[in-house]
Every structure is written in C-alpha cells, then in structure tokens.
Short mmCIF file of C-alpha atoms and ligand atoms in Angstrom, two decimals:
data_model
loop_
_atom_site.label_atom_id
_atom_site.label_comp_id
_atom_site.label_asym_id
_atom_site.label_seq_id
_atom_site.Cartn_x
_atom_site.Cartn_y
_atom_site.Cartn_z
CA MET A 1 -40.64 -8.80 38.89
CA LYS A 2 -38.20 -10.65 40.35
CA LYS A 3 -36.04 -11.94 37.69
CA ARG A 4 -35.79 -15.30 36.94
CA VAL A 5 -33.64 -17.43 36.43
CA LEU A 6 -33.06 -21.37 35.46
CA SER A 7 -30.29 -24.10 34.87
CA GLY A 8 -29.59 -27.69 34.57
CA ILE A 9 -26.82 -30.50 34.48
CA ARG A 10 -27.88 -33.83 32.48
CA ALA A 11 -27.81 -36.92 34.54
CA THR A 12 -25.20 -38.43 33.07
CA GLY A 13 -23.62 -38.93 36.65
CA ARG A 14 -22.90 -37.72 39.64
CA LEU A 15 -21.69 -33.98 39.92
CA HIS A 16 -17.93 -33.65 39.92
CA LEU A 17 -15.64 -30.34 40.51
CA GLY A 18 -15.88 -28.36 37.80
CA ASN A 19 -19.64 -28.79 37.30
CA TYR A 20 -19.81 -27.62 40.99
CA LEU A 21 -17.55 -24.99 40.84
CA GLY A 22 -18.53 -23.74 36.92
CA ALA A 23 -22.74 -23.83 37.71
CA VAL A 24 -23.96 -24.79 40.66
CA LYS A 25 -21.86 -22.10 43.05
CA GLY A 26 -23.44 -20.18 40.42
CA MET A 27 -26.85 -21.61 40.84
CA LEU A 28 -26.32 -21.26 44.95
CA GLU A 29 -25.06 -17.77 44.56
CA LEU A 30 -28.48 -16.95 42.54
CA GLN A 31 -30.85 -18.93 44.54
CA ASP A 32 -29.97 -16.53 47.81
CA ASN A 33 -30.40 -13.75 46.45
CA THR A 34 -33.79 -12.30 46.77
CA GLU A 35 -34.20 -9.85 42.98
CA TYR A 36 -34.02 -13.97 41.28
CA GLU A 37 -36.30 -16.68 40.67
CA THR A 38 -34.43 -19.44 40.88
CA PHE A 39 -35.22 -22.82 38.80
CA TYR A 40 -33.23 -25.59 38.83
CA MET A 41 -33.63 -29.18 37.15
CA VAL A 42 -32.25 -32.37 36.15
CA ALA A 43 -31.72 -31.88 32.10
CA ASP A 44 -32.62 -36.27 32.01
CA VAL A 45 -34.05 -36.10 28.30
CA HIS A 46 -30.83 -34.10 27.63
CA THR A 47 -29.21 -37.05 28.68
CA ILE A 48 -31.26 -39.13 25.22
CA THR A 49 -29.23 -37.79 23.11
CA THR A 50 -26.14 -39.24 23.22
CA PRO A 51 -26.01 -43.41 24.12
CA TYR A 52 -27.13 -43.85 27.31
CA ASN A 53 -28.35 -46.44 29.58
CA VAL A 54 -31.43 -46.98 30.49
CA GLU A 55 -30.88 -47.93 34.36
CA GLU A 56 -28.59 -45.39 34.68
CA LEU A 57 -30.47 -42.53 33.64
CA ARG A 58 -33.79 -44.08 35.88
CA LYS A 59 -31.43 -43.66 39.12
CA ASN A 60 -29.17 -40.40 37.98
CA ARG A 61 -32.74 -38.59 36.85
CA ARG A 62 -32.73 -38.87 41.21
CA GLU A 63 -29.41 -38.87 42.23
CA VAL A 64 -28.50 -35.35 40.39
CA ILE A 65 -30.94 -33.45 42.54
CA VAL A 66 -29.73 -35.70 45.50
CA ASP A 67 -25.76 -33.63 44.67
CA TYR A 68 -28.00 -30.25 44.71
CA LEU A 69 -29.62 -30.25 47.97
CA SER A 70 -26.03 -31.78 49.56
CA ALA A 71 -24.97 -28.68 47.61
CA GLY A 72 -27.09 -26.30 48.99
CA LEU A 73 -29.86 -26.05 46.69
CA ASP A 74 -32.94 -25.46 48.82
CA PRO A 75 -36.45 -26.21 47.66
CA GLU A 76 -38.20 -23.17 50.44
CA LYS A 77 -35.40 -21.44 47.78
CA SER A 78 -35.59 -23.01 43.79
CA VAL A 79 -38.04 -24.43 42.13
CA ILE A 80 -36.20 -28.16 41.66
CA PHE A 81 -37.28 -30.32 39.16
CA GLN A 82 -37.16 -32.87 36.42
CA GLN A 83 -37.85 -31.73 32.99
CA SER A 84 -38.83 -34.65 31.65
CA GLU A 85 -41.77 -34.21 34.00
CA VAL A 86 -42.35 -30.42 32.59
CA PRO A 87 -43.74 -32.36 28.91
CA GLU A 88 -43.97 -27.97 27.95
CA HIS A 89 -41.18 -28.28 27.44
CA MET A 90 -40.71 -30.79 24.80
CA GLU A 91 -43.49 -29.07 23.47
CA LEU A 92 -42.79 -25.85 23.13
CA ALA A 93 -39.25 -26.69 21.05
CA PHE A 94 -41.27 -28.14 18.63
CA TYR A 95 -42.85 -25.05 17.92
CA LEU A 96 -39.02 -22.85 18.44
CA SER A 97 -37.79 -25.04 16.33
CA SER A 98 -39.72 -23.73 13.09
CA VAL A 99 -37.66 -20.46 13.24
CA VAL A 100 -34.22 -22.31 13.09
CA THR A 101 -33.07 -23.52 10.02
CA ILE A 102 -31.26 -27.07 10.47
CA ALA A 103 -28.45 -25.72 8.45
CA LYS A 104 -27.70 -23.35 11.60
CA MET A 105 -27.56 -26.53 14.63
CA GLN A 106 -25.19 -28.76 12.00
CA HIS A 107 -22.66 -25.72 12.66
CA LEU A 108 -23.16 -25.62 16.52
CA PRO A 109 -19.29 -25.98 17.58
CA THR A 110 -21.48 -27.90 20.13
CA PHE A 111 -22.87 -30.68 17.83
CA LYS A 112 -19.48 -31.30 15.54
CA ASP A 113 -17.94 -32.10 18.93
CA LYS A 114 -20.81 -34.75 19.87
CA VAL A 115 -20.98 -35.73 16.52
CA LYS A 116 -17.12 -36.49 16.80
CA GLN A 117 -17.00 -37.84 20.09
CA TYR A 118 -20.32 -40.21 18.77
CA PRO A 119 -20.08 -41.09 14.89
CA GLN A 120 -22.73 -43.70 14.74
CA HIS A 121 -25.28 -41.40 16.58
CA ALA A 122 -25.42 -37.97 15.33
CA THR A 123 -29.34 -38.30 15.53
CA MET A 124 -32.41 -35.43 15.29
CA ALA A 125 -32.42 -35.18 19.24
CA LEU A 126 -28.51 -34.14 19.71
CA LEU A 127 -29.35 -31.97 15.96
CA ASN A 128 -32.22 -30.79 18.40
CA TYR A 129 -29.76 -30.35 21.73
CA PRO A 130 -29.57 -26.24 21.75
CA ILE A 131 -33.63 -26.11 21.01
CA LEU A 132 -34.98 -28.43 23.33
CA MET A 133 -32.07 -25.96 25.81
CA THR A 134 -33.86 -23.29 24.89
CA ALA A 135 -37.22 -24.23 25.63
CA ASP A 136 -35.78 -25.35 29.17
CA ILE A 137 -34.70 -21.14 29.68
CA LEU A 138 -37.63 -19.78 27.53
CA ALA A 139 -40.49 -21.76 29.25
CA TYR A 140 -39.87 -19.78 32.74
CA LYS A 141 -39.00 -16.83 30.55
CA ALA A 142 -35.43 -16.15 31.85
CA GLY A 143 -33.37 -13.93 31.29
CA PHE A 144 -30.28 -15.61 33.50
CA VAL A 145 -28.95 -18.57 32.89
CA PRO A 146 -25.68 -20.24 35.69
CA VAL A 147 -23.54 -22.24 33.27
CA GLY A 148 -19.85 -23.22 32.94
CA ILE A 149 -18.63 -20.78 29.10
CA ASP A 150 -18.64 -24.28 27.50
CA GLN A 151 -22.04 -23.87 27.07
CA GLU A 152 -22.02 -20.07 25.35
CA PRO A 153 -22.77 -21.35 21.92
CA HIS A 154 -26.47 -22.78 22.73
CA LEU A 155 -26.89 -19.53 24.74
CA GLU A 156 -26.26 -17.86 22.02
CA ALA A 157 -28.66 -19.46 20.35
CA ALA A 158 -31.54 -19.67 22.70
CA ARG A 159 -30.70 -15.33 22.04
CA GLU A 160 -31.42 -15.87 18.49
CA ILE A 161 -34.35 -17.99 19.20
CA ALA A 162 -36.02 -15.59 21.42
CA ARG A 163 -35.65 -12.66 19.11
CA ARG A 164 -36.71 -14.76 15.84
CA MET A 165 -40.03 -15.79 18.19
CA ASN A 166 -40.42 -12.05 19.21
CA GLN A 167 -39.84 -11.20 15.50
CA ASP A 168 -42.56 -13.25 14.20
CA TYR A 169 -44.84 -13.64 16.31
CA ASN A 170 -44.35 -10.90 19.12
CA THR A 171 -44.21 -12.73 21.76
CA ASP A 172 -42.16 -11.00 25.19
CA PHE A 173 -38.85 -13.23 25.56
CA PRO A 174 -35.62 -12.22 27.19
CA GLN A 175 -32.20 -12.61 25.79
CA PRO A 176 -30.84 -15.41 28.14
CA GLN A 177 -27.39 -14.42 29.00
CA SER A 178 -24.91 -17.33 30.90
CA PHE A 179 -24.29 -16.28 34.84
CA LYS A 180 -20.34 -16.50 35.40
CA THR A 181 -18.66 -17.72 37.98
CA GLU A 182 -14.98 -17.85 38.64
CA GLY A 183 -15.23 -21.18 38.28
CA GLU A 184 -16.33 -20.70 35.04
CA TYR A 185 -13.28 -22.68 33.09
CA ILE A 186 -12.57 -25.82 35.25
CA PRO A 187 -9.02 -27.87 33.71
CA ALA A 188 -8.68 -31.77 33.87
CA LEU A 189 -6.53 -33.30 36.45
CA THR A 190 -4.54 -34.55 33.47
CA GLY A 191 -3.94 -31.32 32.91
CA LYS A 192 -5.02 -31.68 28.83
CA GLY A 193 -8.56 -30.05 28.16
CA LYS A 194 -10.99 -29.39 30.92
CA MET A 195 -11.94 -31.28 33.53
CA SER A 196 -15.60 -33.14 32.37
CA LYS A 197 -17.15 -36.90 33.28
CA SER A 198 -16.22 -38.55 29.92
CA VAL A 199 -12.50 -37.71 30.45
CA GLU A 200 -11.29 -41.01 32.89
CA GLY A 201 -8.30 -39.50 36.08
CA SER A 202 -10.12 -35.61 34.79
CA TYR A 203 -12.03 -35.09 37.17
CA ILE A 204 -12.77 -35.38 41.36
CA ASN A 205 -16.55 -35.97 42.17
CA LEU A 206 -18.18 -34.15 44.97
CA THR A 207 -18.68 -37.30 47.08
CA ASP A 208 -14.81 -38.26 46.97
CA ASP A 209 -14.00 -38.49 50.02
CA LEU A 210 -10.14 -37.70 51.80
CA GLU A 211 -7.33 -40.27 50.55
CA THR A 212 -9.09 -40.67 46.93
CA ILE A 213 -9.57 -36.70 46.82
CA ARG A 214 -5.11 -36.91 47.64
CA LYS A 215 -4.63 -39.12 45.22
CA LYS A 216 -6.23 -37.27 42.46
CA ILE A 217 -4.02 -34.27 43.19
CA ARG A 218 -0.38 -36.49 43.72
CA ALA A 219 -1.00 -38.09 40.51
CA VAL A 220 -1.25 -34.47 38.73
CA PRO A 221 1.02 -34.01 36.29
CA THR A 222 3.90 -31.71 38.07
CA ALA A 223 7.28 -32.71 36.76
CA ASP A 224 7.49 -31.26 33.42
CA THR A 225 8.26 -27.70 34.22
CA SER A 226 11.51 -26.30 34.56
CA GLY A 227 12.93 -23.53 33.31
CA GLY A 228 10.43 -20.36 35.92
CA GLU A 229 7.83 -21.90 33.56
CA LYS A 230 4.66 -23.33 35.37
CA SER A 231 3.32 -26.36 33.65
CA GLU A 232 -0.05 -26.69 32.46
CA GLY A 233 -0.65 -29.41 35.54
CA LEU A 234 0.61 -26.87 38.22
CA ARG A 235 -0.57 -24.84 35.99
CA THR A 236 -4.57 -26.08 37.95
CA LEU A 237 -2.81 -27.04 40.60
CA PHE A 238 -2.65 -23.18 40.68
CA ILE A 239 -6.46 -23.12 39.79
CA PHE A 240 -7.66 -24.94 42.62
CA LEU A 241 -5.61 -23.06 45.03
CA LYS A 242 -6.94 -19.76 44.19
CA LEU A 243 -10.53 -20.80 44.08
CA PHE A 244 -10.51 -23.38 47.27
CA SER A 245 -7.23 -21.61 49.77
CA PRO A 246 -7.47 -18.05 48.24
CA GLU A 247 -5.46 -16.70 51.00
CA SER A 248 -2.58 -19.18 50.91
CA SER A 249 -2.08 -18.50 46.74
CA GLY A 250 0.65 -15.15 47.38
CA GLU A 251 3.15 -17.47 49.66
CA PHE A 252 3.54 -20.11 46.91
CA GLU A 253 3.19 -17.76 44.59
CA LYS A 254 6.05 -16.32 45.86
CA LYS A 255 7.67 -19.68 47.04
CA PHE A 256 7.51 -20.58 43.30
CA GLU A 257 9.52 -17.54 41.67
CA SER A 258 11.83 -17.96 44.55
CA GLY A 259 12.45 -21.78 43.52
CA SER A 260 11.52 -23.65 47.16
CA LEU A 261 8.06 -24.95 46.43
CA GLN A 262 7.82 -28.86 47.36
CA PHE A 263 4.29 -29.92 45.23
CA VAL A 264 3.77 -32.45 47.48
CA GLU A 265 3.61 -29.40 49.48
CA LEU A 266 1.90 -27.99 47.91
CA LYS A 267 -0.71 -31.20 46.79
CA ASP A 268 -1.39 -31.49 50.18
CA HIS A 269 -2.26 -28.55 51.46
CA ILE A 270 -5.62 -27.86 48.15
CA THR A 271 -6.62 -31.53 48.99
CA GLU A 272 -7.37 -30.45 52.71
CA ALA A 273 -8.95 -27.18 51.35
CA ILE A 274 -10.78 -28.88 48.32
CA PHE A 275 -12.24 -31.83 51.34
CA LYS A 276 -13.10 -29.10 53.52
CA GLU A 277 -15.10 -27.60 51.18
CA LEU A 278 -17.29 -31.08 49.97
CA GLU A 279 -17.17 -32.38 54.00
CA PRO A 280 -20.32 -30.47 54.27
CA ILE A 281 -21.73 -31.75 51.47
CA GLN A 282 -21.01 -35.38 51.72
CA THR A 283 -22.75 -34.50 55.38
CA ASP A 284 -25.76 -34.18 53.99
CA ARG A 285 -25.77 -35.93 51.03
CA LYS A 286 -25.56 -38.71 54.15
CA ARG A 287 -28.54 -37.80 55.86
CA LEU A 288 -30.28 -37.79 52.26
CA GLU A 289 -29.91 -40.85 51.75
CA THR A 290 -31.97 -41.56 54.89
CA ASP A 291 -34.83 -40.63 53.69
CA PRO A 292 -35.87 -40.87 50.75
CA ALA A 293 -39.74 -39.61 51.32
CA PHE A 294 -38.07 -35.96 51.86
CA VAL A 295 -36.82 -36.28 48.34
CA ASP A 296 -39.54 -37.21 46.54
CA LYS A 297 -41.17 -34.75 48.37
CA ILE A 298 -39.07 -32.44 47.48
CA ILE A 299 -39.49 -33.53 43.64
CA LYS A 300 -43.05 -33.94 43.20
CA ASN A 301 -43.63 -30.28 44.70
CA GLY A 302 -41.06 -29.27 42.07
CA ASN A 303 -41.95 -30.80 39.34
CA GLU A 304 -45.56 -29.21 40.24
CA LYS A 305 -44.76 -26.02 40.09
CA ALA A 306 -42.27 -25.86 37.58
CA ARG A 307 -45.08 -27.04 34.90
CA GLU A 308 -48.11 -24.18 36.63
CA VAL A 309 -45.51 -21.74 35.45
CA ALA A 310 -44.61 -23.21 32.16
CA LYS A 311 -48.03 -23.70 30.77
CA LYS A 312 -48.92 -20.84 30.73
CA THR A 313 -45.65 -19.45 28.79
CA VAL A 314 -46.42 -22.74 26.74
CA LYS A 315 -50.81 -21.52 26.60
CA GLU A 316 -49.90 -18.37 25.63
CA VAL A 317 -46.90 -18.99 23.14
CA ARG A 318 -49.80 -21.04 21.34
CA GLU A 319 -52.77 -18.50 21.32
CA LYS A 320 -49.50 -16.35 19.26
CA MET A 321 -48.64 -18.44 17.17
CA GLY A 322 -52.45 -19.67 16.34
CA LEU A 323 -52.81 -22.65 17.87
CA ALA A 324 -55.34 -21.47 19.41
P1 ADP B 401 -20.01 -33.07 31.59
O1 ADP B 401 -19.36 -32.47 30.64
O2 ADP B 401 -18.79 -33.53 33.11
O3 ADP B 401 -20.31 -34.01 31.47
P2 ADP B 401 -21.77 -31.23 32.02
O4 ADP B 401 -21.69 -31.39 30.29
O5 ADP B 401 -22.51 -32.28 32.04
O6 ADP B 401 -20.19 -32.07 32.23
O7 ADP B 401 -22.08 -30.20 32.26
C1 ADP B 401 -22.55 -29.44 33.66
C2 ADP B 401 -21.91 -28.63 34.18
O8 ADP B 401 -20.94 -28.08 33.85
C3 ADP B 401 -22.69 -27.29 32.49
O9 ADP B 401 -23.00 -25.48 33.30
C4 ADP B 401 -21.25 -27.21 32.91
O10 ADP B 401 -20.60 -25.78 31.66
C5 ADP B 401 -20.71 -27.63 34.01
N1 ADP B 401 -19.48 -26.99 33.84
C6 ADP B 401 -18.82 -29.22 33.46
N2 ADP B 401 -17.51 -28.90 33.31
C7 ADP B 401 -16.90 -28.14 33.69
C8 ADP B 401 -15.54 -27.58 33.83
N3 ADP B 401 -14.11 -28.48 33.86
N4 ADP B 401 -15.25 -25.99 34.14
C9 ADP B 401 -16.88 -25.34 34.58
N5 ADP B 401 -17.30 -25.75 34.26
C10 ADP B 401 -17.79 -26.43 33.71
N1 LIG B 402 -26.62 -28.44 28.17
C1 LIG B 402 -26.81 -28.26 29.61
C2 LIG B 402 -24.47 -28.93 29.66
O1 LIG B 402 -24.27 -30.17 29.45
C3 LIG B 402 -27.09 -28.88 30.40
C4 LIG B 402 -28.50 -27.84 30.24
C5 LIG B 402 -30.06 -28.52 29.82
C6 LIG B 402 -29.17 -26.87 30.51
N2 LIG B 402 -30.78 -27.46 29.11
C7 LIG B 402 -31.21 -26.47 29.90
C8 LIG B 402 -28.39 -25.52 30.72
C9 LIG B 402 -30.82 -24.99 29.87
C10 LIG B 402 -28.13 -24.38 31.80
C11 LIG B 402 -30.33 -23.93 31.00
O2 LIG B 402 -24.95 -29.33 31.09
#
C-alpha cells in the first residue's frame, strides 16, 4: 500500500512565501513521488476558530485552492478538497475528543498564543483545533504531513491521540510525522519573528509583482549591520538568497566578509530570483481565473474522492468504539 500524506492551510487569505516554502513545496515533493498517495485540503473549518469575516471565508475557501493549483498541485496526482465538504472530519474529531483531556489542550503553546492574540475568543472551537487537525490527518490514516515547523506541537498531539485510540480501541492509526522542507521556517521581512499573514509588512504574497517584491525587499532593515555581525534583517536576506539563488550565495557571503557588500545589489538580486520563481505561478493563476468551471470541477471531484476515504475510516472507528 502507498504511504498516505495529508496537509492543509487555513482559509485566512492568499498564500505567502512562508506558506509556499514551508508547506506547499513539501506537498509538491510528495505529490511527485509515486510512493505516496497525497490528500491536500483547504482547512476552512479551522478558519472559524478565530474571528473571521463570513464573505472573506466564502471567497478564500476557493482562492486557496486556486493558489494550490497555480503552485503546481495536480488533481491527476493529488486529491485536492475542502475540509468542510467532508463532514466526517468533524464527526471523527468528536470521537477522538473522548481520549483527550481539557488540561492537555489548554497547555498547548499554540492554544496559549491564540488566546493571547484574541483574549475575547477563547472558544471551544479553538480548544478543539488540534483535535480537528488530528481528525483531518487520521481520517486518511496519513503518516506524513508537510507543514512548517510551527505546527510541530499539533503533530505531537496527533501522535498521542493516535496512540491512545490504538490502545483503547484497537484502531490502526499511524503516528503522523511532519515532512519538513528546506524552508521550514521563513523569517519575517521586518527582521522580527516569522513571516505571517497576520503581521503586516512581514510577507510577500505569491501574487506580488516584480515592483511590489522590490519595494518589500528593499524595506528589509539592514542599516543596523555593523562590526562584521549580520543583523536580523540581513540574516533574513541571506536565507532568501540560499533558497532562491543558492548558486550566488557564496559570492555574496565573500563580499560581506570582505566588507564590500552593497545591500541594494543583494536586495535586487534576491528580488529577481524570487520573481523568477513566482512568475510561472502567477501566469498559471491568470489562466485558471479565466476558467472557473474547470476549477469547480476539480474541487467537486476532490471533495467526493476525499469523502469516500474518510467515510471508510469513520465507519471503522464507529464499529470499534461500539457505535455500530
Ligand atoms: P500564517 O501564520 O501566515 O497564518 P498559517 O498558519 O496559515 O500561516 O500556515 C499555513 C502553513 O504554512 C503551515 O504549514 C505553516 O507551518 C506554514 N507556514 C506559515 N508561515 C510560515 C513560515 N514563516 N515559514 C515556514 N512555514 C510557514
Ligand atoms: N493548523 C494548520 C495551519 O495553521 C492547518 C491545518 C489544519 C493542517 N488541518 C491540518 C495542516 C491538517 C496539516 C494537516 O497551518
């Protein structure tokens, strides 16, 4: 049997470079490896765990899929679908919640961070976030999950839940592991923290044009570099250089060491390299935008295929738990 893979991204907006390098690149790598069977969804139900706008969600649960397709996810190779269209995820999450304590969920760092960010929204849905994510993965018995490093606490919870289920109910869930890429942690353009769509000025969108990228990259703070030490901003630029133009990494490092590095030259080089990778994605997106019926068909097919698999798992779990 092929090894199963599942991943998803919340429908909170359009994808940025952090999502692309940390998650989508890993999805692509496993999709193109015939040893794996890949399931990729938009996590639209997870989007309602923090404050959101209804019309934005309606739009984004489709837009994320268009981003996926433009970035190279291929419906011939992967099942591409919307989480909410497979209600078995939510059903399974409830069954799984019976082996999880409240204390355990309250202590997850990801939960604490979100409560800090939205103190008025410490909801049950937020507390259940990792259980639903576990259900997403286990509904397909997936052992591999391409995500960025910030998702590790969720995967740890998923492994523990799988273990408990196997022990208590004799299920055969795998212990899901993250599948990491070279870009598992992309820093913010501001030189502080990670690139994230919730931090203005921190990210580059997959749809940004050359001039927008140039403006954003030129704004990365480098002036504070002194005494042979790279500042945070400059370190960020070198990370981009290594990811998008590895062949010129050595040359710029040498210039930095000898004190002859021109920041603008480095920044413009990175800008061109990023745009070179994004340009074909943008061309594909424009083509997909002209054919909404084609996209709709892919989504409908994906939703149906995913549901077939998830239904089978849920049926098995119900039987093992005495619910059938
Ligand atoms: P954001 O923080 O922008 O809201 P999400 O939490 O929706 O992003 O993340 C979606 C996926 O992209 C996850 O797999 C996450 O690990 C990955 N990801 C997000 N930001 C980064 C980053 N800066 N570096 C690497 N991976 C990231
Ligand atoms: N929690 C993930 C994020 O913020 C999104 C997600 C939901 C996910 N369900 C998943 C990722 C299942 C991998 C597998 O990005």
